[in-house]
Tab-separated table of C-alpha atoms and ligand atoms in Angstrom:
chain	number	residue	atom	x	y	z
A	1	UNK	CA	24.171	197.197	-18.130
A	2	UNK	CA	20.114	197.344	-18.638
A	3	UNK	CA	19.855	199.738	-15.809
A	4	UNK	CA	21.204	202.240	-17.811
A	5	UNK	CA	18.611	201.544	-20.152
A	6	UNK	CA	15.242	204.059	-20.457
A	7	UNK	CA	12.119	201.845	-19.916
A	8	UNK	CA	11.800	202.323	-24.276
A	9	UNK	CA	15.099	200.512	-24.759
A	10	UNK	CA	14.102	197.779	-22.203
A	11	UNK	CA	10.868	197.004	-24.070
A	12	UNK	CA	12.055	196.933	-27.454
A	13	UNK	CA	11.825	193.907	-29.357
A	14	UNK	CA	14.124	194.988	-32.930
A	15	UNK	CA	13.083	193.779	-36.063
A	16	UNK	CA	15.732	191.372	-37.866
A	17	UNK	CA	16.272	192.765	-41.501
A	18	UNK	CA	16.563	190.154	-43.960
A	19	UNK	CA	20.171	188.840	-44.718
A	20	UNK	CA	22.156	190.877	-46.902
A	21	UNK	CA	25.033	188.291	-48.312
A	22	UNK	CA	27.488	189.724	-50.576
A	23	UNK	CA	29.117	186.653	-51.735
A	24	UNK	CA	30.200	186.852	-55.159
A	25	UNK	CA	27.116	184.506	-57.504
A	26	UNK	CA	25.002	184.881	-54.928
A	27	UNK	CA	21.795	185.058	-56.110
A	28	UNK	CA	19.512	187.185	-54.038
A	29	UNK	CA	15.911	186.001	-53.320
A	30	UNK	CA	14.990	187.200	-49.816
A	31	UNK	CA	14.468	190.710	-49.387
A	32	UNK	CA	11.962	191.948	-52.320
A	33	UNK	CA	14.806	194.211	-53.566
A	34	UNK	CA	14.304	195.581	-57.457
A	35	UNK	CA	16.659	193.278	-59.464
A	36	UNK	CA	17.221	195.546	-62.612
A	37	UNK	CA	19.216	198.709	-61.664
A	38	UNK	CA	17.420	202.402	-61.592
A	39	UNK	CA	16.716	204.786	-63.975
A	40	UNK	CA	19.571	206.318	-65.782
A	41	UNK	CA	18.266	209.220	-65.075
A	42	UNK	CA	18.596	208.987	-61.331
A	43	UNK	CA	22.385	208.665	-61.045
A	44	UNK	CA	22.402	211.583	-63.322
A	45	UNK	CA	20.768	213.472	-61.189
A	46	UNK	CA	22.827	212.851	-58.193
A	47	UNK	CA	26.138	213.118	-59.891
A	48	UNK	CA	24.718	216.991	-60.795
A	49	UNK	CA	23.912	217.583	-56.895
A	50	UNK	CA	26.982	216.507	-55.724
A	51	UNK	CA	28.126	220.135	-55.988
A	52	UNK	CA	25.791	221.019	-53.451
A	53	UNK	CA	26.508	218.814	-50.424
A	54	UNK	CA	27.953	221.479	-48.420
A	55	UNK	CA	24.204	222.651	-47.941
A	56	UNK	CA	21.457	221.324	-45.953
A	57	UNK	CA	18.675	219.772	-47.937
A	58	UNK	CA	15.510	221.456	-48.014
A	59	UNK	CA	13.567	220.337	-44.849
A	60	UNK	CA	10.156	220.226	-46.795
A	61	UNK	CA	10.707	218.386	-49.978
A	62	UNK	CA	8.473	220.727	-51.812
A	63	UNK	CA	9.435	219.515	-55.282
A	64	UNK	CA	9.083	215.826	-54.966
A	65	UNK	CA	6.068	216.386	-52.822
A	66	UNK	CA	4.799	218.161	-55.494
A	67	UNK	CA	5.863	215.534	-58.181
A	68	UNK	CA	4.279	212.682	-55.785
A	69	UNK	CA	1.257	214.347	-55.600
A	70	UNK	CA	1.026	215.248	-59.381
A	71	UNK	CA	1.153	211.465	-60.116
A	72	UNK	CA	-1.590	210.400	-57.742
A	73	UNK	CA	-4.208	213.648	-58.700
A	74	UNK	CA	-3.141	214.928	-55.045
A	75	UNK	CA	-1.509	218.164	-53.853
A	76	UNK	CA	2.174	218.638	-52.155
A	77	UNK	CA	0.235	219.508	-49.093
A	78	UNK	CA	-1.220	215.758	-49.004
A	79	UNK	CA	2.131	214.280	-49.272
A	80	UNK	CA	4.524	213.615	-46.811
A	81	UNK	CA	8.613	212.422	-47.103
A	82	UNK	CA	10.342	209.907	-45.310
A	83	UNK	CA	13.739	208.345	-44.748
A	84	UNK	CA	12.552	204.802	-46.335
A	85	UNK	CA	8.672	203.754	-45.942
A	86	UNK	CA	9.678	202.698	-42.124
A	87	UNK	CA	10.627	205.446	-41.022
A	88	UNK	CA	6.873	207.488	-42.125
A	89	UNK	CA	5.643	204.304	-40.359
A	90	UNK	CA	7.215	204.763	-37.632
A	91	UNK	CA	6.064	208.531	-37.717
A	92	UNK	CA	2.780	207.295	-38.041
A	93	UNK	CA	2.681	205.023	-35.335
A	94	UNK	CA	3.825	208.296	-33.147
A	95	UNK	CA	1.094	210.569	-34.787
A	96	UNK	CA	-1.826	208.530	-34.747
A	97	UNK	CA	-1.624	205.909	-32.670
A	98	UNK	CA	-1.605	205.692	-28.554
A	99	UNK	CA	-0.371	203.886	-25.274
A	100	UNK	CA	-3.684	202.665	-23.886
A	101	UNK	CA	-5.687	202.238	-27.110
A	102	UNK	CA	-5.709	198.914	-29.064
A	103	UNK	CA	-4.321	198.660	-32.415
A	104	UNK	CA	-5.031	196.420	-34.695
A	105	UNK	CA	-2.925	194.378	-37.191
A	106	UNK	CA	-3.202	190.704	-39.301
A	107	UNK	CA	-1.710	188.198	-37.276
A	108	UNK	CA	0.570	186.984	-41.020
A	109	UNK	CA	1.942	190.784	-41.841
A	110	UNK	CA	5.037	193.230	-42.091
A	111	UNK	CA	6.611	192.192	-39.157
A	112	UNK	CA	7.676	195.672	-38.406
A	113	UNK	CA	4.158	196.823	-37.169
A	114	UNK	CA	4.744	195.051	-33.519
A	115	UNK	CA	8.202	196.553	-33.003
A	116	UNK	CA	6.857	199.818	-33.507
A	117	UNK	CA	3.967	198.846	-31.391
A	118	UNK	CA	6.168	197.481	-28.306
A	119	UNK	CA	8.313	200.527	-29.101
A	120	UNK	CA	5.794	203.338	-28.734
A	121	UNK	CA	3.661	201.377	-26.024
A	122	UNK	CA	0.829	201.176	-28.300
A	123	UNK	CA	-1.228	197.754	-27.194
A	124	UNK	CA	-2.196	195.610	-30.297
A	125	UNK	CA	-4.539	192.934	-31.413
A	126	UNK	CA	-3.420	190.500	-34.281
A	127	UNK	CA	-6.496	190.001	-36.510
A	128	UNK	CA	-6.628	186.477	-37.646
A	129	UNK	CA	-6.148	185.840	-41.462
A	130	UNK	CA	-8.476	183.177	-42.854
A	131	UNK	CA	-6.902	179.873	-43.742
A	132	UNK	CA	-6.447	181.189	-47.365
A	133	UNK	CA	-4.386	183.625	-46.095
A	134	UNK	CA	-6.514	186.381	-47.079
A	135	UNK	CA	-7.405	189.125	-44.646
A	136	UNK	CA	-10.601	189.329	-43.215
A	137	UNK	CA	-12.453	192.894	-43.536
A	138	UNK	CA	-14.823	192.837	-40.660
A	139	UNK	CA	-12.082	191.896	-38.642
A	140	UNK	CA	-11.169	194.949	-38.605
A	141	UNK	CA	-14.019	196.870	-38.101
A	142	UNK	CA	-14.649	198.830	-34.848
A	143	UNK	CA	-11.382	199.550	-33.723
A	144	UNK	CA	-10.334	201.214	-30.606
A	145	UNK	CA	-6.802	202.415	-31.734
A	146	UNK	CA	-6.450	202.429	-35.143
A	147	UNK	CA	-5.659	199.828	-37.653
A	148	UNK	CA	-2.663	199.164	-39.977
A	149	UNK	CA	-2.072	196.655	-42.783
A	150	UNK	CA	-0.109	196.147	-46.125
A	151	UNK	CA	-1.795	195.853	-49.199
A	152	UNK	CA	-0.829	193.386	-50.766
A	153	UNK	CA	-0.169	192.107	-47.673
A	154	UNK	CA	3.238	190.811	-47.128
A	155	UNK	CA	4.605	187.804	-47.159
A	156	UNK	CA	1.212	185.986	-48.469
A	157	UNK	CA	1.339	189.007	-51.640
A	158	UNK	CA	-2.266	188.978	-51.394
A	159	UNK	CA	-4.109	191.609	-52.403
A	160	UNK	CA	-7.377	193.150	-50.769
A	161	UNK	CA	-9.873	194.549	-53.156
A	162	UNK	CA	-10.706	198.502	-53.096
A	163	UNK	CA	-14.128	197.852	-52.014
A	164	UNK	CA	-13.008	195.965	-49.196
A	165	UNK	CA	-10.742	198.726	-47.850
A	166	UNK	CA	-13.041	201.517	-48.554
A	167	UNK	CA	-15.111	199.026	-45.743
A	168	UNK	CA	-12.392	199.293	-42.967
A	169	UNK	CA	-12.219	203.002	-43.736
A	170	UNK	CA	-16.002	203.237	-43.135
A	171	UNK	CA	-16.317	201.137	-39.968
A	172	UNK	CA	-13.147	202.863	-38.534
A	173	UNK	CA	-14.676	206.917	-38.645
A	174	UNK	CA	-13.091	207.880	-35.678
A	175	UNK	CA	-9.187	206.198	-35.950
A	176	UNK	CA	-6.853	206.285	-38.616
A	177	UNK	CA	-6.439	203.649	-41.198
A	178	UNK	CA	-2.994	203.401	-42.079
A	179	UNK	CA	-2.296	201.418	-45.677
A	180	UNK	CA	0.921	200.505	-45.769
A	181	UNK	CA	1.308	199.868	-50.348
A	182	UNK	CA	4.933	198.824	-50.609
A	183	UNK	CA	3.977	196.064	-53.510
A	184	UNK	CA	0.862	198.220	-55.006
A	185	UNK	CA	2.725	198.944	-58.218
A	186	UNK	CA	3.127	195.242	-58.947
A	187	UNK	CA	-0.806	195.083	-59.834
A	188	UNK	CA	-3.096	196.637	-57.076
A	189	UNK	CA	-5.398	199.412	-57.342
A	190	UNK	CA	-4.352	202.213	-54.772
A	191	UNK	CA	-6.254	203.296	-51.653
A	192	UNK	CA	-5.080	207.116	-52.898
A	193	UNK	CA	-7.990	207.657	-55.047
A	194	UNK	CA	-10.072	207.449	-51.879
A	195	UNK	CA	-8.181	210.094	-50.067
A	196	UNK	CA	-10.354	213.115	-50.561
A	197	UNK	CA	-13.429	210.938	-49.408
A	198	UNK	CA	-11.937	209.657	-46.341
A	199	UNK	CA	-9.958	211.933	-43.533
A	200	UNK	CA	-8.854	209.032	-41.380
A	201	UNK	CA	-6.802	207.101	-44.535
A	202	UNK	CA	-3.228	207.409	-44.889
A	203	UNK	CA	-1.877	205.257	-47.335
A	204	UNK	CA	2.078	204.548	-47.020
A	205	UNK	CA	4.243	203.826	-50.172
A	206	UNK	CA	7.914	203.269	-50.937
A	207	UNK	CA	10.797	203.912	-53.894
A	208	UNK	CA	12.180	200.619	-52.525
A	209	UNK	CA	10.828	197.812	-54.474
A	210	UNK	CA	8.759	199.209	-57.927
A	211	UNK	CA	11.864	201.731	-58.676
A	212	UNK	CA	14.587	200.325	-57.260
A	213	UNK	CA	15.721	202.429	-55.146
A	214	UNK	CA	16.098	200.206	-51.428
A	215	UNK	CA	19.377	202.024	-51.232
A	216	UNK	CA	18.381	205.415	-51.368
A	217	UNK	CA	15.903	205.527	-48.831
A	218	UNK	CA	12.974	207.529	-49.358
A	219	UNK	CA	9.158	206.188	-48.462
A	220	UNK	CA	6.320	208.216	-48.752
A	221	UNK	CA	2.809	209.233	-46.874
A	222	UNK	CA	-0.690	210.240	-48.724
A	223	UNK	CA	-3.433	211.666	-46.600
A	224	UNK	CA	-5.340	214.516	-46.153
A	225	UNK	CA	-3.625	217.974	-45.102
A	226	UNK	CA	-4.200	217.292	-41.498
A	227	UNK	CA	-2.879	213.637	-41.177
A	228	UNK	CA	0.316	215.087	-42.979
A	229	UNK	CA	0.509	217.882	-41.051
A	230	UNK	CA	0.732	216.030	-38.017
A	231	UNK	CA	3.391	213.729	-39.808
A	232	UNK	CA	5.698	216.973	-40.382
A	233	UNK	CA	5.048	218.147	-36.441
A	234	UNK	CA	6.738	214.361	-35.251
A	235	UNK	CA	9.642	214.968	-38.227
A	236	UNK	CA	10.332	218.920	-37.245
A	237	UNK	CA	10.615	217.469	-33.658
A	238	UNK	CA	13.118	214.521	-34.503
A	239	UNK	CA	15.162	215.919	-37.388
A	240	UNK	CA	14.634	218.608	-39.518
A	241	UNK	CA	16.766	217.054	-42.083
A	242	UNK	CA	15.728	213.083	-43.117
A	243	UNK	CA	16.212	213.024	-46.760
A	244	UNK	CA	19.402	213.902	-47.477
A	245	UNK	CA	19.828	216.165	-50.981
A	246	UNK	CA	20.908	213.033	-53.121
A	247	UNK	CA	17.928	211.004	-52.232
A	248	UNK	CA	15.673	213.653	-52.945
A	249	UNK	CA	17.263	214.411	-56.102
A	250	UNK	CA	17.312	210.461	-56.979
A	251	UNK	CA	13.339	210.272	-56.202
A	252	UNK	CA	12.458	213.124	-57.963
A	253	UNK	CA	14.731	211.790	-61.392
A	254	UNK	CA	13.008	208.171	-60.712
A	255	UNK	CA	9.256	209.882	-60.531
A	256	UNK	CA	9.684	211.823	-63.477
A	257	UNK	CA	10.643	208.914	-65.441
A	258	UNK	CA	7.362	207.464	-66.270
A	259	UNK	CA	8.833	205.006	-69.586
A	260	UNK	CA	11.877	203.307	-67.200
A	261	UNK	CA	9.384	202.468	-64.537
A	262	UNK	CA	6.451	201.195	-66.107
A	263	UNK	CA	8.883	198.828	-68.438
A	264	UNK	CA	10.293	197.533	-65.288
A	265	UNK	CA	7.231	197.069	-63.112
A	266	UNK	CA	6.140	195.260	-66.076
A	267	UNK	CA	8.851	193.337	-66.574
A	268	UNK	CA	8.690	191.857	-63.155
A	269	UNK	CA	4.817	190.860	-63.436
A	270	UNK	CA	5.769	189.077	-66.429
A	271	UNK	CA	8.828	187.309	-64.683
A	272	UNK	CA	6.779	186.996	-61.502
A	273	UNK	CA	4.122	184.717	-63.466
A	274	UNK	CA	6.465	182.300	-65.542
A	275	UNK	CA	8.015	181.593	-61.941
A	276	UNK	CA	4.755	180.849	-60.175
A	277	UNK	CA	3.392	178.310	-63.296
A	278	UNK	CA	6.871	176.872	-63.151
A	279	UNK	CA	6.795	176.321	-59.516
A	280	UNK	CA	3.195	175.133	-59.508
A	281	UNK	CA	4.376	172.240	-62.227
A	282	UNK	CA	7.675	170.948	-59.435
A	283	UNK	CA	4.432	170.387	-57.138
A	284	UNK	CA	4.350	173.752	-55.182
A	285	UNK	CA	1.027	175.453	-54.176
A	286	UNK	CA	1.675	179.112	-55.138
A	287	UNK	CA	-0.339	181.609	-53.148
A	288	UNK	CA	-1.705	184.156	-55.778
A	289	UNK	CA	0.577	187.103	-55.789
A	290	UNK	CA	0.316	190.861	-56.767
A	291	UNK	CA	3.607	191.768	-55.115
A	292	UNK	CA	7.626	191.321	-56.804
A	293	UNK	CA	7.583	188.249	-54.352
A	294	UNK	CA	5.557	184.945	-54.388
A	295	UNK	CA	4.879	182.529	-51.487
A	296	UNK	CA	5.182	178.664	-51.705
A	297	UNK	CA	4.765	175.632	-50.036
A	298	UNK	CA	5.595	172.114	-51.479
A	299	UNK	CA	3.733	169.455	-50.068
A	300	UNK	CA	6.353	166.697	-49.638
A	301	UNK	CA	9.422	168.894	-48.316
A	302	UNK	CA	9.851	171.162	-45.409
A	303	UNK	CA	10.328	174.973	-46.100
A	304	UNK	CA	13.599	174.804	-43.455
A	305	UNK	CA	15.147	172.611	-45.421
A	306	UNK	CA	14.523	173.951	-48.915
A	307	UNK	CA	15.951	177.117	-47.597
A	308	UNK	CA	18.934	175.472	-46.256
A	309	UNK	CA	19.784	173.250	-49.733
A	310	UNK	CA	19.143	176.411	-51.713
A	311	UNK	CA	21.650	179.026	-49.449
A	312	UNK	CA	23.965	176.099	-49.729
A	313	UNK	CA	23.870	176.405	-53.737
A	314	UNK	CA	24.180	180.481	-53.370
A	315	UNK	CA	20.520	181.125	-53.952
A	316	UNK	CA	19.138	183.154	-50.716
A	317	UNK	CA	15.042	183.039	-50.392
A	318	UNK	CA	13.884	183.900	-47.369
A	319	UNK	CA	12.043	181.636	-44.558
A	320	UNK	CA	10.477	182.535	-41.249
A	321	UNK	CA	10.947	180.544	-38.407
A	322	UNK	CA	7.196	181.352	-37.163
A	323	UNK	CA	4.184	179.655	-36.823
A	324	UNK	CA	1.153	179.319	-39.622
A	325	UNK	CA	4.185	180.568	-42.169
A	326	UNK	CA	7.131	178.369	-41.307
A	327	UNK	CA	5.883	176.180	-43.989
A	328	UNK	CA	6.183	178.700	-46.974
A	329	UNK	CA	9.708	180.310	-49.000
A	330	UNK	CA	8.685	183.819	-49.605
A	331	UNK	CA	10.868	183.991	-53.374
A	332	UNK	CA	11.766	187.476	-54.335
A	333	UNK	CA	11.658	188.019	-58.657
A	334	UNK	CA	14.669	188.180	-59.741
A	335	UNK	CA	15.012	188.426	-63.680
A	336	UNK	CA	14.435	186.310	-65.969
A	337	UNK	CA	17.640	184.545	-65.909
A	338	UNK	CA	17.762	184.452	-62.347
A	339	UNK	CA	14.427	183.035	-61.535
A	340	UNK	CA	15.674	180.080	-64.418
A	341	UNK	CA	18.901	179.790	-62.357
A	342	UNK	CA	16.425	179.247	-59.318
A	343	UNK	CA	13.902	177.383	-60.785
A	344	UNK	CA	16.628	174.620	-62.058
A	345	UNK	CA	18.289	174.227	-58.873
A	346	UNK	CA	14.716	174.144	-56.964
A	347	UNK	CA	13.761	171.219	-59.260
A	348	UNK	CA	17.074	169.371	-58.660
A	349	UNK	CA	16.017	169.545	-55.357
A	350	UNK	CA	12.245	168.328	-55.413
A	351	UNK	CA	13.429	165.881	-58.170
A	352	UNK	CA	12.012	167.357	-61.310
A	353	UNK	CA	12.512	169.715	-64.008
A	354	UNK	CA	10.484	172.373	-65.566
B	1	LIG	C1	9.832	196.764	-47.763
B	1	LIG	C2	8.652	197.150	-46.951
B	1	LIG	C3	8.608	198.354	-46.256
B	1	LIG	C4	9.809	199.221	-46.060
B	1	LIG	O1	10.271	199.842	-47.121
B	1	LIG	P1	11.382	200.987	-47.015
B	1	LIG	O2	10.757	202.089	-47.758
B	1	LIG	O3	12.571	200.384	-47.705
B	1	LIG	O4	11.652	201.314	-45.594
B	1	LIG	C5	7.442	198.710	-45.620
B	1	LIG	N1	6.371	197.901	-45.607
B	1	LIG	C6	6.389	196.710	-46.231
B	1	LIG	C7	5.191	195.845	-46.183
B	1	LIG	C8	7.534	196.295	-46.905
B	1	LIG	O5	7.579	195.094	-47.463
């Protein structure tokens, strides 16, 4: 009964995760998971820790804060740990944004940033997107609350130029910026190099989708001391304890190996660009991507049923039911063989072969 409810619970709206099938062939398009498996190096690392469950983790992360930091010329002290990249959003929300200001968002993004928005009260404007799909920088100058936006931006994988952001940081002095880089390995140029210039940036990243780590569950802020300090005040009042010791062991294994990553990440721009020529030539318009994903539209059949036909042959891509999109398959990249597998049984669909 609702009435038992607190007036949070009654306003929520959830966000729907993305279907995880585990049917055996299944090949698995539609949630911008890492298809190659992590370093080696992590699951040695965790098999070593195992002997230390019976403690508590330490409740500050200092050595992969330090390792994160290392890697983007920051210090530990400008890096903050969380349990996946949503939950340091959802920090973040809590730390630097508030009921009664206006937020501001793309109207085509992550469509996590309303829940936490209807969750925490927080009022929000969705900032048109131009028809392109490409986010507009003055639209998101001046704001009262804050602003918040992935780069690239997700599902178009569109990527906004340094330049531009450095803008929004400029004409937003007084509010935070929050950059939210879950795809920024996959080709971008990282907001973190403009850290020490500006206090109101925090830029958000993730071990979920460049080192393959979805399962583990560890997302990451960068920001100046005082935006991460206020970061640790929301955790230390929430749970002391959000990485567990095998995560944090995992990370840290995964960020020292430099070779496994970079090979990877590689590896998927590569596979990422075969698929988008070979979709282009079955008569798809491929939006330009710098993320592990690419979005499509084909002129002559509806998205719906595309991604009906394909989950019927065991290939899941995923497909919002939602205006100015619902005519675009965002596509995950597989590997190699995979995105052949997909690109075969896409082109007995449209009629055509590649
Ligand atoms: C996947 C994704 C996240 C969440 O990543 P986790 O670290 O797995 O929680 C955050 N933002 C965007 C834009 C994403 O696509």
């Amino acid at each position: 009964m609702r009435k038992f409810w607190s007036s949070m619970v009654n306003r929520t709206d959830p966000y729907v995760p993305g279907e995880q099938l585990n049917q055996p062939g299944l090949i698995k398009l539609n949630t911008n998971e890492n298809p190659y498996p992590p370093s080696p190096k992590v699951a040695e690392a965790i098999k070593d820790e195992m002997g230390n469950l019976m403690r508590y983790p330490s409740p500050t992360a200092d050595l992969l804060r330090e390792e994160i930091g290392k890697l983007n010329d920051l210090t530990a002290d400008q890096v903050f740990i969380g349990n996946g990249s949503d939950e340091v959003l959802a920090f973040s929300f809590m730390a630097f944004f508030e009921p009664g200001k206006t937020i501001r968002f793309p109207d085509v993004t992550y469509s996590f940033y309303p829940v936490y928005a209807k969750l925490f009260d927080i009022p929000y404007e969705e900032t048109p997107l131009n028809k392109d799909f490409t986010i507009s920088p003055e639209g998101f100058y001046g704001s009262e609350g804050g602003v918040i936006f992935a780069n690239p931006n997700a599902p178009t994988g569109i990527y906004l130029e340094l330049q531009h952001v450095e803008k929004i940081l400029q004409e937003n002095p007084d509010v935070v910026a929050i950059v939210d880089e879950a795809y920024i390995d996959f080709g971008g140029e990282s907001a973190a190099s403009l850290i020490n210039e500006y206090a109101n940036l925090l830029v958000v990243q993730t071990t979920s989708k460049s080192r393959s780590l979805a399962g583990l569950r560890v997302g990451y802020a960068l920001g100046q001391a005082h935006l991460i300090e206020a970061l640790v005040r929301i955790k230390d009042s929430f749970n002391s304890y959000t990485i567990d010791r095998l995560a944090l062991c995992g990370a840290l294994a995964s960020f020292r190996d430099h070779a496994d990553f970079t090979s990877k990440t590689m590896q998927i721009v590569r596979t990422r660009e075969m698929t988008a020529q070979k979709l282009t030539d079955l008569g798809f318009q491929v939006i330009p991507s710098q993320a592990n994903f690419l979005f499509a539209s084909h002129p002559d059949y509806e998205a719906k049923q595309l991604y009906l036909q394909l989950k019927q042959r065991n290939v899941l891509v995923r497909y919002f039911d939602k205006r100015q999109v619902d005519g675009y398959l965002r596509i995950s990249i597989g590997t190699d063989e995979e995105m052949e597998e997909f690109l075969g049984i896409v082109g007995s669909i449209v009629g055509k072969s590649v």
